[in-house]
mmCIF file of C-alpha atoms in Angstrom:
data_model
loop_
_atom_site.group_PDB
_atom_site.id
_atom_site.type_symbol
_atom_site.label_atom_id
_atom_site.label_comp_id
_atom_site.label_asym_id
_atom_site.label_seq_id
_atom_site.Cartn_x
_atom_site.Cartn_y
_atom_site.Cartn_z
ATOM 1 C CA UNK A 1 -1.373 -6.384 -14.709
ATOM 2 C CA UNK A 2 -4.283 -6.379 -17.186
ATOM 3 C CA UNK A 3 -3.672 -10.056 -17.939
ATOM 4 C CA UNK A 4 -3.396 -10.832 -14.228
ATOM 5 C CA UNK A 5 -6.666 -9.068 -13.376
ATOM 6 C CA UNK A 6 -8.484 -10.779 -16.253
ATOM 7 C CA UNK A 7 -7.108 -14.310 -15.738
ATOM 8 C CA UNK A 8 -6.584 -14.323 -11.969
ATOM 9 C CA UNK A 9 -3.691 -15.833 -10.022
ATOM 10 C CA UNK A 10 -3.567 -19.612 -9.879
ATOM 11 C CA UNK A 11 0.042 -20.629 -9.120
ATOM 12 C CA UNK A 12 2.795 -19.723 -6.674
ATOM 13 C CA UNK A 13 4.873 -18.362 -9.562
ATOM 14 C CA UNK A 14 2.023 -16.102 -10.701
ATOM 15 C CA UNK A 15 1.464 -14.854 -7.157
ATOM 16 C CA UNK A 16 5.150 -14.134 -6.621
ATOM 17 C CA UNK A 17 5.395 -12.379 -9.985
ATOM 18 C CA UNK A 18 2.446 -10.158 -9.103
ATOM 19 C CA UNK A 19 3.903 -9.363 -5.683
ATOM 20 C CA UNK A 20 7.223 -8.375 -7.269
ATOM 21 C CA UNK A 21 5.283 -5.978 -9.483
ATOM 22 C CA UNK A 22 3.468 -4.645 -6.394
ATOM 23 C CA UNK A 23 6.810 -4.061 -4.656
ATOM 24 C CA UNK A 24 8.089 -2.117 -7.678
ATOM 25 C CA UNK A 25 4.795 -0.253 -8.000
ATOM 26 C CA UNK A 26 4.781 0.943 -4.397
ATOM 27 C CA UNK A 27 8.390 2.099 -4.576
ATOM 28 C CA UNK A 28 7.968 3.780 -7.976
ATOM 29 C CA UNK A 29 5.549 6.335 -6.496
ATOM 30 C CA UNK A 30 8.084 7.498 -3.914
ATOM 31 C CA UNK A 31 10.587 9.418 -6.124
ATOM 32 C CA UNK A 32 7.927 11.671 -7.739
ATOM 33 C CA UNK A 33 6.336 12.346 -4.349
ATOM 34 C CA UNK A 34 9.736 13.111 -2.829
ATOM 35 C CA UNK A 35 10.786 15.451 -5.623
ATOM 36 C CA UNK A 36 7.564 17.412 -5.211
ATOM 37 C CA UNK A 37 8.136 17.642 -1.453
ATOM 38 C CA UNK A 38 11.825 18.532 -1.795
ATOM 39 C CA UNK A 39 10.950 21.323 -4.244
ATOM 40 C CA UNK A 40 8.947 23.243 -1.645
ATOM 41 C CA UNK A 41 10.297 26.669 -0.668
ATOM 42 C CA UNK A 42 7.762 28.829 1.202
ATOM 43 C CA UNK A 43 5.084 26.645 2.824
ATOM 44 C CA UNK A 44 2.490 28.544 4.885
ATOM 45 C CA UNK A 45 0.037 25.614 4.985
ATOM 46 C CA UNK A 46 2.524 22.870 5.933
ATOM 47 C CA UNK A 47 1.954 21.036 2.656
ATOM 48 C CA UNK A 48 5.372 19.402 3.031
ATOM 49 C CA UNK A 49 4.141 17.534 6.103
ATOM 50 C CA UNK A 50 1.087 16.322 4.181
ATOM 51 C CA UNK A 51 3.233 14.875 1.398
ATOM 52 C CA UNK A 52 5.700 13.436 3.910
ATOM 53 C CA UNK A 53 2.856 11.496 5.511
ATOM 54 C CA UNK A 54 2.019 9.938 2.145
ATOM 55 C CA UNK A 55 5.677 9.051 1.464
ATOM 56 C CA UNK A 56 6.013 7.328 4.838
ATOM 57 C CA UNK A 57 2.929 5.227 4.146
ATOM 58 C CA UNK A 58 4.212 4.316 0.677
ATOM 59 C CA UNK A 59 7.308 2.938 2.390
ATOM 60 C CA UNK A 60 4.980 0.981 4.682
ATOM 61 C CA UNK A 61 3.161 -0.419 1.640
ATOM 62 C CA UNK A 62 6.481 -1.353 0.047
ATOM 63 C CA UNK A 63 7.415 -3.186 3.252
ATOM 64 C CA UNK A 64 4.083 -5.002 3.454
ATOM 65 C CA UNK A 65 4.461 -6.132 -0.168
ATOM 66 C CA UNK A 66 7.976 -7.402 0.619
ATOM 67 C CA UNK A 67 6.654 -9.297 3.649
ATOM 68 C CA UNK A 68 3.884 -10.813 1.541
ATOM 69 C CA UNK A 69 6.397 -11.919 -1.090
ATOM 70 C CA UNK A 70 8.795 -13.604 1.324
ATOM 71 C CA UNK A 71 5.824 -15.209 3.127
ATOM 72 C CA UNK A 72 5.119 -17.156 -0.078
ATOM 73 C CA UNK A 73 8.565 -18.762 0.180
ATOM 74 C CA UNK A 74 10.235 -16.489 -2.368
ATOM 75 C CA UNK A 75 13.606 -14.764 -1.997
ATOM 76 C CA UNK A 76 14.169 -11.084 -2.750
ATOM 77 C CA UNK A 77 17.893 -11.616 -3.304
ATOM 78 C CA UNK A 78 18.846 -9.728 -6.456
ATOM 79 C CA UNK A 79 15.365 -8.249 -6.877
ATOM 80 C CA UNK A 80 15.650 -4.826 -5.178
ATOM 81 C CA UNK A 81 19.352 -3.928 -5.343
ATOM 82 C CA UNK A 82 19.444 -3.932 -9.128
ATOM 83 C CA UNK A 83 19.362 -1.359 -11.917
ATOM 84 C CA UNK A 84 16.153 -2.869 -13.293
ATOM 85 C CA UNK A 85 14.108 -2.464 -10.118
ATOM 86 C CA UNK A 86 13.096 1.180 -10.552
ATOM 87 C CA UNK A 87 11.983 2.629 -13.908
ATOM 88 C CA UNK A 88 13.612 5.764 -15.236
ATOM 89 C CA UNK A 89 11.338 8.806 -15.232
ATOM 90 C CA UNK A 90 9.253 9.909 -17.038
ATOM 91 C CA UNK A 91 7.711 6.461 -17.140
ATOM 92 C CA UNK A 92 4.548 4.412 -17.075
ATOM 93 C CA UNK A 93 3.864 2.698 -13.772
ATOM 94 C CA UNK A 94 5.226 -0.869 -13.353
ATOM 95 C CA UNK A 95 3.031 -3.545 -14.869
ATOM 96 C CA UNK A 96 1.302 -0.846 -16.959
ATOM 97 C CA UNK A 97 -1.227 -0.176 -14.237
ATOM 98 C CA UNK A 98 -3.194 2.938 -15.242
ATOM 99 C CA UNK A 99 -2.059 2.519 -18.881
ATOM 100 C CA UNK A 100 -1.298 5.792 -20.603
ATOM 101 C CA UNK A 101 -0.424 7.613 -17.373
ATOM 102 C CA UNK A 102 3.068 9.115 -17.610
ATOM 103 C CA UNK A 103 4.789 9.827 -14.292
ATOM 104 C CA UNK A 104 7.602 12.393 -14.198
ATOM 105 C CA UNK A 105 9.779 13.997 -11.526
ATOM 106 C CA UNK A 106 8.367 17.514 -11.226
ATOM 107 C CA UNK A 107 8.230 20.426 -8.783
ATOM 108 C CA UNK A 108 5.044 20.567 -6.745
ATOM 109 C CA UNK A 109 2.273 22.174 -8.767
ATOM 110 C CA UNK A 110 -1.010 21.407 -10.491
ATOM 111 C CA UNK A 111 0.552 19.083 -13.089
ATOM 112 C CA UNK A 112 2.318 17.003 -10.439
ATOM 113 C CA UNK A 113 -0.791 16.915 -8.240
ATOM 114 C CA UNK A 114 -2.996 15.786 -11.138
ATOM 115 C CA UNK A 115 -0.564 12.912 -11.727
ATOM 116 C CA UNK A 116 -0.530 11.976 -8.031
ATOM 117 C CA UNK A 117 -4.335 11.978 -7.894
ATOM 118 C CA UNK A 118 -4.438 9.749 -10.973
ATOM 119 C CA UNK A 119 -2.003 7.298 -9.345
ATOM 120 C CA UNK A 120 -4.111 7.078 -6.188
ATOM 121 C CA UNK A 121 -7.514 7.322 -7.920
ATOM 122 C CA UNK A 122 -10.092 5.262 -5.983
ATOM 123 C CA UNK A 123 -11.535 2.138 -7.513
ATOM 124 C CA UNK A 124 -14.843 3.017 -5.834
ATOM 125 C CA UNK A 125 -16.924 6.131 -6.527
ATOM 126 C CA UNK A 126 -15.349 9.314 -5.176
ATOM 127 C CA UNK A 127 -16.912 10.224 -1.837
ATOM 128 C CA UNK A 128 -15.918 13.918 -1.869
ATOM 129 C CA UNK A 129 -17.615 16.227 -4.362
ATOM 130 C CA UNK A 130 -15.063 17.592 -6.816
ATOM 131 C CA UNK A 131 -15.089 21.291 -7.719
ATOM 132 C CA UNK A 132 -15.187 22.210 -11.395
ATOM 133 C CA UNK A 133 -12.162 24.499 -11.053
ATOM 134 C CA UNK A 134 -9.382 23.647 -11.253
ATOM 135 C CA UNK A 135 -10.409 20.875 -13.590
ATOM 136 C CA UNK A 136 -10.301 17.505 -11.816
ATOM 137 C CA UNK A 137 -8.133 14.784 -13.334
ATOM 138 C CA UNK A 138 -9.936 12.159 -15.344
ATOM 139 C CA UNK A 139 -10.295 8.672 -13.936
ATOM 140 C CA UNK A 140 -7.384 6.599 -15.271
ATOM 141 C CA UNK A 141 -7.953 3.671 -17.581
ATOM 142 C CA UNK A 142 -8.281 0.285 -15.903
ATOM 143 C CA UNK A 143 -6.815 -1.863 -14.561
ATOM 144 C CA UNK A 144 -6.459 0.130 -11.366
ATOM 145 C CA UNK A 145 -4.134 -0.460 -8.455
ATOM 146 C CA UNK A 146 -7.142 -1.472 -6.355
ATOM 147 C CA UNK A 147 -8.225 -4.091 -8.912
ATOM 148 C CA UNK A 148 -4.682 -5.461 -9.010
ATOM 149 C CA UNK A 149 -4.527 -5.835 -5.226
ATOM 150 C CA UNK A 150 -7.929 -7.507 -5.081
ATOM 151 C CA UNK A 151 -6.612 -10.037 -7.592
ATOM 152 C CA UNK A 152 -3.578 -10.651 -5.360
ATOM 153 C CA UNK A 153 -5.849 -11.134 -2.334
ATOM 154 C CA UNK A 154 -7.887 -13.727 -4.221
ATOM 155 C CA UNK A 155 -4.644 -15.317 -5.393
ATOM 156 C CA UNK A 156 -3.485 -15.941 -1.826
ATOM 157 C CA UNK A 157 -6.671 -17.888 -1.127
ATOM 158 C CA UNK A 158 -6.373 -19.871 -4.356
ATOM 159 C CA UNK A 159 -2.684 -20.728 -4.058
ATOM 160 C CA UNK A 160 -2.569 -21.340 -0.298
ATOM 161 C CA UNK A 161 -5.948 -22.830 0.706
ATOM 162 C CA UNK A 162 -4.319 -24.656 3.638
ATOM 163 C CA UNK A 163 -2.079 -21.829 4.804
ATOM 164 C CA UNK A 164 1.281 -20.264 3.946
ATOM 165 C CA UNK A 165 4.421 -22.437 3.614
ATOM 166 C CA UNK A 166 5.631 -21.674 7.149
ATOM 167 C CA UNK A 167 4.175 -20.099 10.267
ATOM 168 C CA UNK A 168 5.865 -17.950 11.371
ATOM 169 C CA UNK A 169 6.996 -16.887 7.910
ATOM 170 C CA UNK A 170 10.678 -16.435 7.137
ATOM 171 C CA UNK A 171 12.445 -13.139 6.347
ATOM 172 C CA UNK A 172 9.804 -10.819 7.781
ATOM 173 C CA UNK A 173 10.555 -7.235 8.769
ATOM 174 C CA UNK A 174 8.529 -5.870 11.691
ATOM 175 C CA UNK A 175 8.815 -2.258 12.820
ATOM 176 C CA UNK A 176 6.910 0.969 13.373
ATOM 177 C CA UNK A 177 6.587 3.128 10.264
ATOM 178 C CA UNK A 178 5.388 6.528 11.369
ATOM 179 C CA UNK A 179 2.106 5.965 13.212
ATOM 180 C CA UNK A 180 1.568 2.606 11.487
ATOM 181 C CA UNK A 181 2.972 -0.879 11.984
ATOM 182 C CA UNK A 182 4.836 -2.964 9.442
ATOM 183 C CA UNK A 183 3.637 -6.396 10.532
ATOM 184 C CA UNK A 184 4.571 -9.959 9.663
ATOM 185 C CA UNK A 185 2.553 -11.963 7.141
ATOM 186 C CA UNK A 186 2.147 -15.362 8.799
ATOM 187 C CA UNK A 187 -1.294 -16.295 7.491
ATOM 188 C CA UNK A 188 -3.484 -15.693 4.456
ATOM 189 C CA UNK A 189 -5.624 -13.499 6.708
ATOM 190 C CA UNK A 190 -2.548 -11.360 7.442
ATOM 191 C CA UNK A 191 -2.064 -10.883 3.695
ATOM 192 C CA UNK A 192 -5.704 -9.825 3.343
ATOM 193 C CA UNK A 193 -5.241 -7.285 6.167
ATOM 194 C CA UNK A 194 -2.114 -5.900 4.520
ATOM 195 C CA UNK A 195 -3.885 -5.474 1.187
ATOM 196 C CA UNK A 196 -6.856 -3.773 2.852
ATOM 197 C CA UNK A 197 -4.517 -1.354 4.611
ATOM 198 C CA UNK A 198 -2.647 -0.566 1.390
ATOM 199 C CA UNK A 199 -5.820 0.143 -0.594
ATOM 200 C CA UNK A 200 -7.696 2.038 2.123
ATOM 201 C CA UNK A 201 -4.707 4.258 2.885
ATOM 202 C CA UNK A 202 -4.238 5.012 -0.797
ATOM 203 C CA UNK A 203 -7.821 5.339 -2.020
ATOM 204 C CA UNK A 204 -10.059 5.694 1.018
ATOM 205 C CA UNK A 205 -13.136 3.567 1.647
ATOM 206 C CA UNK A 206 -16.425 3.407 -0.251
ATOM 207 C CA UNK A 207 -18.109 5.657 2.328
ATOM 208 C CA UNK A 208 -15.393 7.966 3.620
ATOM 209 C CA UNK A 209 -12.257 9.794 2.422
ATOM 210 C CA UNK A 210 -10.275 8.641 5.457
ATOM 211 C CA UNK A 211 -8.128 5.546 5.974
ATOM 212 C CA UNK A 212 -10.999 3.492 7.340
ATOM 213 C CA UNK A 213 -10.335 1.322 10.378
ATOM 214 C CA UNK A 214 -6.604 2.004 10.202
ATOM 215 C CA UNK A 215 -6.884 5.670 11.117
ATOM 216 C CA UNK A 216 -10.205 7.472 10.845
ATOM 217 C CA UNK A 217 -8.537 10.830 11.556
ATOM 218 C CA UNK A 218 -6.212 10.794 8.498
ATOM 219 C CA UNK A 219 -7.267 11.129 4.883
ATOM 220 C CA UNK A 220 -6.329 8.597 2.233
ATOM 221 C CA UNK A 221 -3.631 9.617 -0.228
ATOM 222 C CA UNK A 222 -5.991 10.573 -3.052
ATOM 223 C CA UNK A 223 -7.872 13.034 -0.855
ATOM 224 C CA UNK A 224 -4.678 14.360 0.726
ATOM 225 C CA UNK A 225 -3.361 15.351 -2.700
ATOM 226 C CA UNK A 226 -6.807 16.611 -3.743
ATOM 227 C CA UNK A 227 -6.908 18.995 -0.771
ATOM 228 C CA UNK A 228 -3.644 20.560 -1.921
ATOM 229 C CA UNK A 229 -4.887 20.694 -5.523
ATOM 230 C CA UNK A 230 -8.232 22.298 -4.698
ATOM 231 C CA UNK A 231 -6.797 24.558 -2.002
ATOM 232 C CA UNK A 232 -9.064 23.527 0.864
ATOM 233 C CA UNK A 233 -9.440 20.747 3.399
ATOM 234 C CA UNK A 234 -12.212 18.171 3.256
ATOM 235 C CA UNK A 235 -15.252 19.058 5.351
ATOM 236 C CA UNK A 236 -18.573 17.242 5.994
ATOM 237 C CA UNK A 237 -21.528 19.124 4.516
ATOM 238 C CA UNK A 238 -25.114 17.860 4.727
ATOM 239 C CA UNK A 239 -24.302 14.182 4.858
ATOM 240 C CA UNK A 240 -21.568 14.355 2.226
ATOM 241 C CA UNK A 241 -18.035 15.746 1.933
ATOM 242 C CA UNK A 242 -16.721 18.769 0.038
ATOM 243 C CA UNK A 243 -13.444 20.657 -0.295
ATOM 244 C CA UNK A 244 -14.782 23.581 1.722
ATOM 245 C CA UNK A 245 -12.791 23.522 4.941
ATOM 246 C CA UNK A 246 -9.693 25.456 5.936
ATOM 247 C CA UNK A 247 -7.915 26.975 2.946
ATOM 248 C CA UNK A 248 -4.578 25.538 1.819
ATOM 249 C CA UNK A 249 -2.021 27.763 0.112
ATOM 250 C CA UNK A 250 0.048 26.091 -2.598
ATOM 251 C CA UNK A 251 3.719 26.533 -1.659
ATOM 252 C CA UNK A 252 6.247 28.356 -3.747
ATOM 253 C CA UNK A 253 8.815 25.962 -5.157
ATOM 254 C CA UNK A 254 12.295 25.605 -6.574
ATOM 255 C CA UNK A 255 12.164 24.722 -10.255
ATOM 256 C CA UNK A 256 14.537 22.089 -11.579
ATOM 257 C CA UNK A 257 15.489 20.481 -14.858
ATOM 258 C CA UNK A 258 17.057 17.176 -15.830
ATOM 259 C CA UNK A 259 20.815 16.986 -15.692
ATOM 260 C CA UNK A 260 23.291 14.367 -16.914
ATOM 261 C CA UNK A 261 24.006 11.896 -14.093
ATOM 262 C CA UNK A 262 27.750 12.506 -14.180
ATOM 263 C CA UNK A 263 27.886 15.720 -12.153
ATOM 264 C CA UNK A 264 29.540 15.506 -8.702
ATOM 265 C CA UNK A 265 26.286 16.189 -6.837
ATOM 266 C CA UNK A 266 24.473 13.519 -8.853
ATOM 267 C CA UNK A 267 27.235 11.037 -8.083
ATOM 268 C CA UNK A 268 26.692 11.608 -4.374
ATOM 269 C CA UNK A 269 22.933 11.155 -4.719
ATOM 270 C CA UNK A 270 23.282 8.028 -6.872
ATOM 271 C CA UNK A 271 25.782 6.562 -4.397
ATOM 272 C CA UNK A 272 23.421 7.164 -1.475
ATOM 273 C CA UNK A 273 20.462 5.748 -3.412
ATOM 274 C CA UNK A 274 22.452 2.646 -4.356
ATOM 275 C CA UNK A 275 23.379 2.174 -0.703
ATOM 276 C CA UNK A 276 19.734 2.518 0.328
ATOM 277 C CA UNK A 277 18.534 -0.105 -2.144
ATOM 278 C CA UNK A 278 21.295 -2.501 -1.059
ATOM 279 C CA UNK A 279 20.339 -2.019 2.589
ATOM 280 C CA UNK A 280 16.629 -2.496 1.916
ATOM 281 C CA UNK A 281 17.228 -5.759 0.092
ATOM 282 C CA UNK A 282 19.427 -6.935 2.966
ATOM 283 C CA UNK A 283 16.551 -6.354 5.401
ATOM 284 C CA UNK A 284 14.474 -9.044 3.667
ATOM 285 C CA UNK A 285 17.323 -11.392 2.752
ATOM 286 C CA UNK A 286 19.967 -11.150 5.469
ATOM 287 C CA UNK A 287 18.171 -9.830 8.523
ATOM 288 C CA UNK A 288 19.791 -6.373 8.332
ATOM 289 C CA UNK A 289 18.362 -3.627 10.530
ATOM 290 C CA UNK A 290 15.724 -1.451 8.902
ATOM 291 C CA UNK A 291 16.934 1.399 11.109
ATOM 292 C CA UNK A 292 20.161 1.550 9.104
ATOM 293 C CA UNK A 293 18.185 1.988 5.892
ATOM 294 C CA UNK A 294 16.038 4.688 7.515
ATOM 295 C CA UNK A 295 19.198 6.596 8.417
ATOM 296 C CA UNK A 296 20.300 6.440 4.784
ATOM 297 C CA UNK A 297 16.914 7.847 3.731
ATOM 298 C CA UNK A 298 17.683 11.033 5.657
ATOM 299 C CA UNK A 299 21.015 11.324 3.846
ATOM 300 C CA UNK A 300 19.224 10.826 0.530
ATOM 301 C CA UNK A 301 16.797 13.615 1.412
ATOM 302 C CA UNK A 302 19.635 16.006 2.179
ATOM 303 C CA UNK A 303 21.369 15.167 -1.108
ATOM 304 C CA UNK A 304 18.108 15.472 -3.034
ATOM 305 C CA UNK A 305 17.183 18.861 -1.587
ATOM 306 C CA UNK A 306 20.670 20.129 -2.434
ATOM 307 C CA UNK A 307 20.245 19.059 -6.064
ATOM 308 C CA UNK A 308 16.765 20.526 -6.436
ATOM 309 C CA UNK A 309 17.707 23.848 -4.879
ATOM 310 C CA UNK A 310 20.579 23.965 -7.388
ATOM 311 C CA UNK A 311 18.052 23.415 -10.196
ATOM 312 C CA UNK A 312 18.769 19.743 -10.962
ATOM 313 C CA UNK A 313 16.515 16.686 -10.979
ATOM 314 C CA UNK A 314 17.763 13.910 -8.655
ATOM 315 C CA UNK A 315 18.681 10.769 -10.592
ATOM 316 C CA UNK A 316 17.194 7.755 -8.794
ATOM 317 C CA UNK A 317 19.628 5.244 -10.288
ATOM 318 C CA UNK A 318 21.115 2.063 -8.903
ATOM 319 C CA UNK A 319 24.728 1.701 -10.031
ATOM 320 C CA UNK A 320 26.536 -1.399 -8.851
ATOM 321 C CA UNK A 321 29.845 -0.531 -7.199
ATOM 322 C CA UNK A 322 28.845 3.038 -6.336
ATOM 323 C CA UNK A 323 27.396 2.367 -2.867
ATOM 324 C CA UNK A 324 28.774 4.300 0.091
ATOM 325 C CA UNK A 325 31.359 2.432 2.161
ATOM 326 C CA UNK A 326 29.803 0.489 5.047
ATOM 327 C CA UNK A 327 30.011 2.280 8.386
ATOM 328 C CA UNK A 328 32.176 0.677 11.015
#
C-alpha cells in the first residue's frame, strides 16, 4: 500500500490489485470486531448493538469493494474462497496499511478498543476532543486506509477516463445492508461515491464525527469505538464535540484463549466459515443470492458464541472440502 500511495495507480492491473487488497482489508476487520462482540456477557449500555452496527457496515464496505473490482472487468473467481484470502490472527492488516499495528482476536476491553480505534483512525484531524484518561491510542503510522482509498479513487479516473468497460457493469450485487444500500458501480462517479461512503463511515468527516451525508445521525466507526473506550457518548459543547454525554458502561465479557483447530466445535465453525466464503464468492461470480450468505452468517455467529463462551478463540480458517453440504 505504501508503494501504491507513493506511485499512484496507472494501469488496470494496478487498480485491480489495489481493489483486491481493499476487499481483504475490509473483511479482515470483521473477525476481531465479531470476537469482541461475541465475548460480551452483561451489557447494560447495549454496546453489542454499537459493535454490530460497525460489523454490518464493514460487510457493506466489503461488498462495495467487490462491486468496484468486478466493475473494472476483473473476476473474483478463486479470490475469496481460498485459504490465502484472510490472514491468520494476530496479524498486520493486509497490504501493511498502518504498519506496525498488530490485530488480534480478543475479548472486548481497552486493548481491543485501542486496536479498533487505530484501525479506523481518521486521516483528518480528530473532531472530538480526546480525554487524557484512559490514554488515547497514538495515531498509526502512514499510509492510512483513507490515503489508500483516495489513491484508488484517483486511479479510477486515470485508468478509465472514458468510463468503465461496461455500463451496466457485470457481476454486481445490489441489496440493502442494514440501513444502507449496497449499490452497483456502473460509472467512475459511482466508484467515487462508494469510496466516500467507506471512508466517511469509518473515519467521519473533517468537520463532524458522524457519517456525513450518508447518515448524519450515526457516528463513524472511530467515534463509535471511542465512545465505548472513554465511557461516554459524543456531545456538542461550545461549538466542538467532547465525550461528555450519556455514560456508557463497559460490558463484562467471557475470556477466551487460542485452541488448536482440530476440536469438534472448531470443526463446526471452520466448516460454516468455509461455506460462507464459498457463498460470498459465488455472489460475485455466479449470481448466487446474497440472502443465502446472510443466513450462513447467523449460523457462524451461533457457532462463534458457543466457542467463546466455552473459552476458545474461533478459528476463521478456510479449508477446502470442509464446507457444509448445500441445502436442498
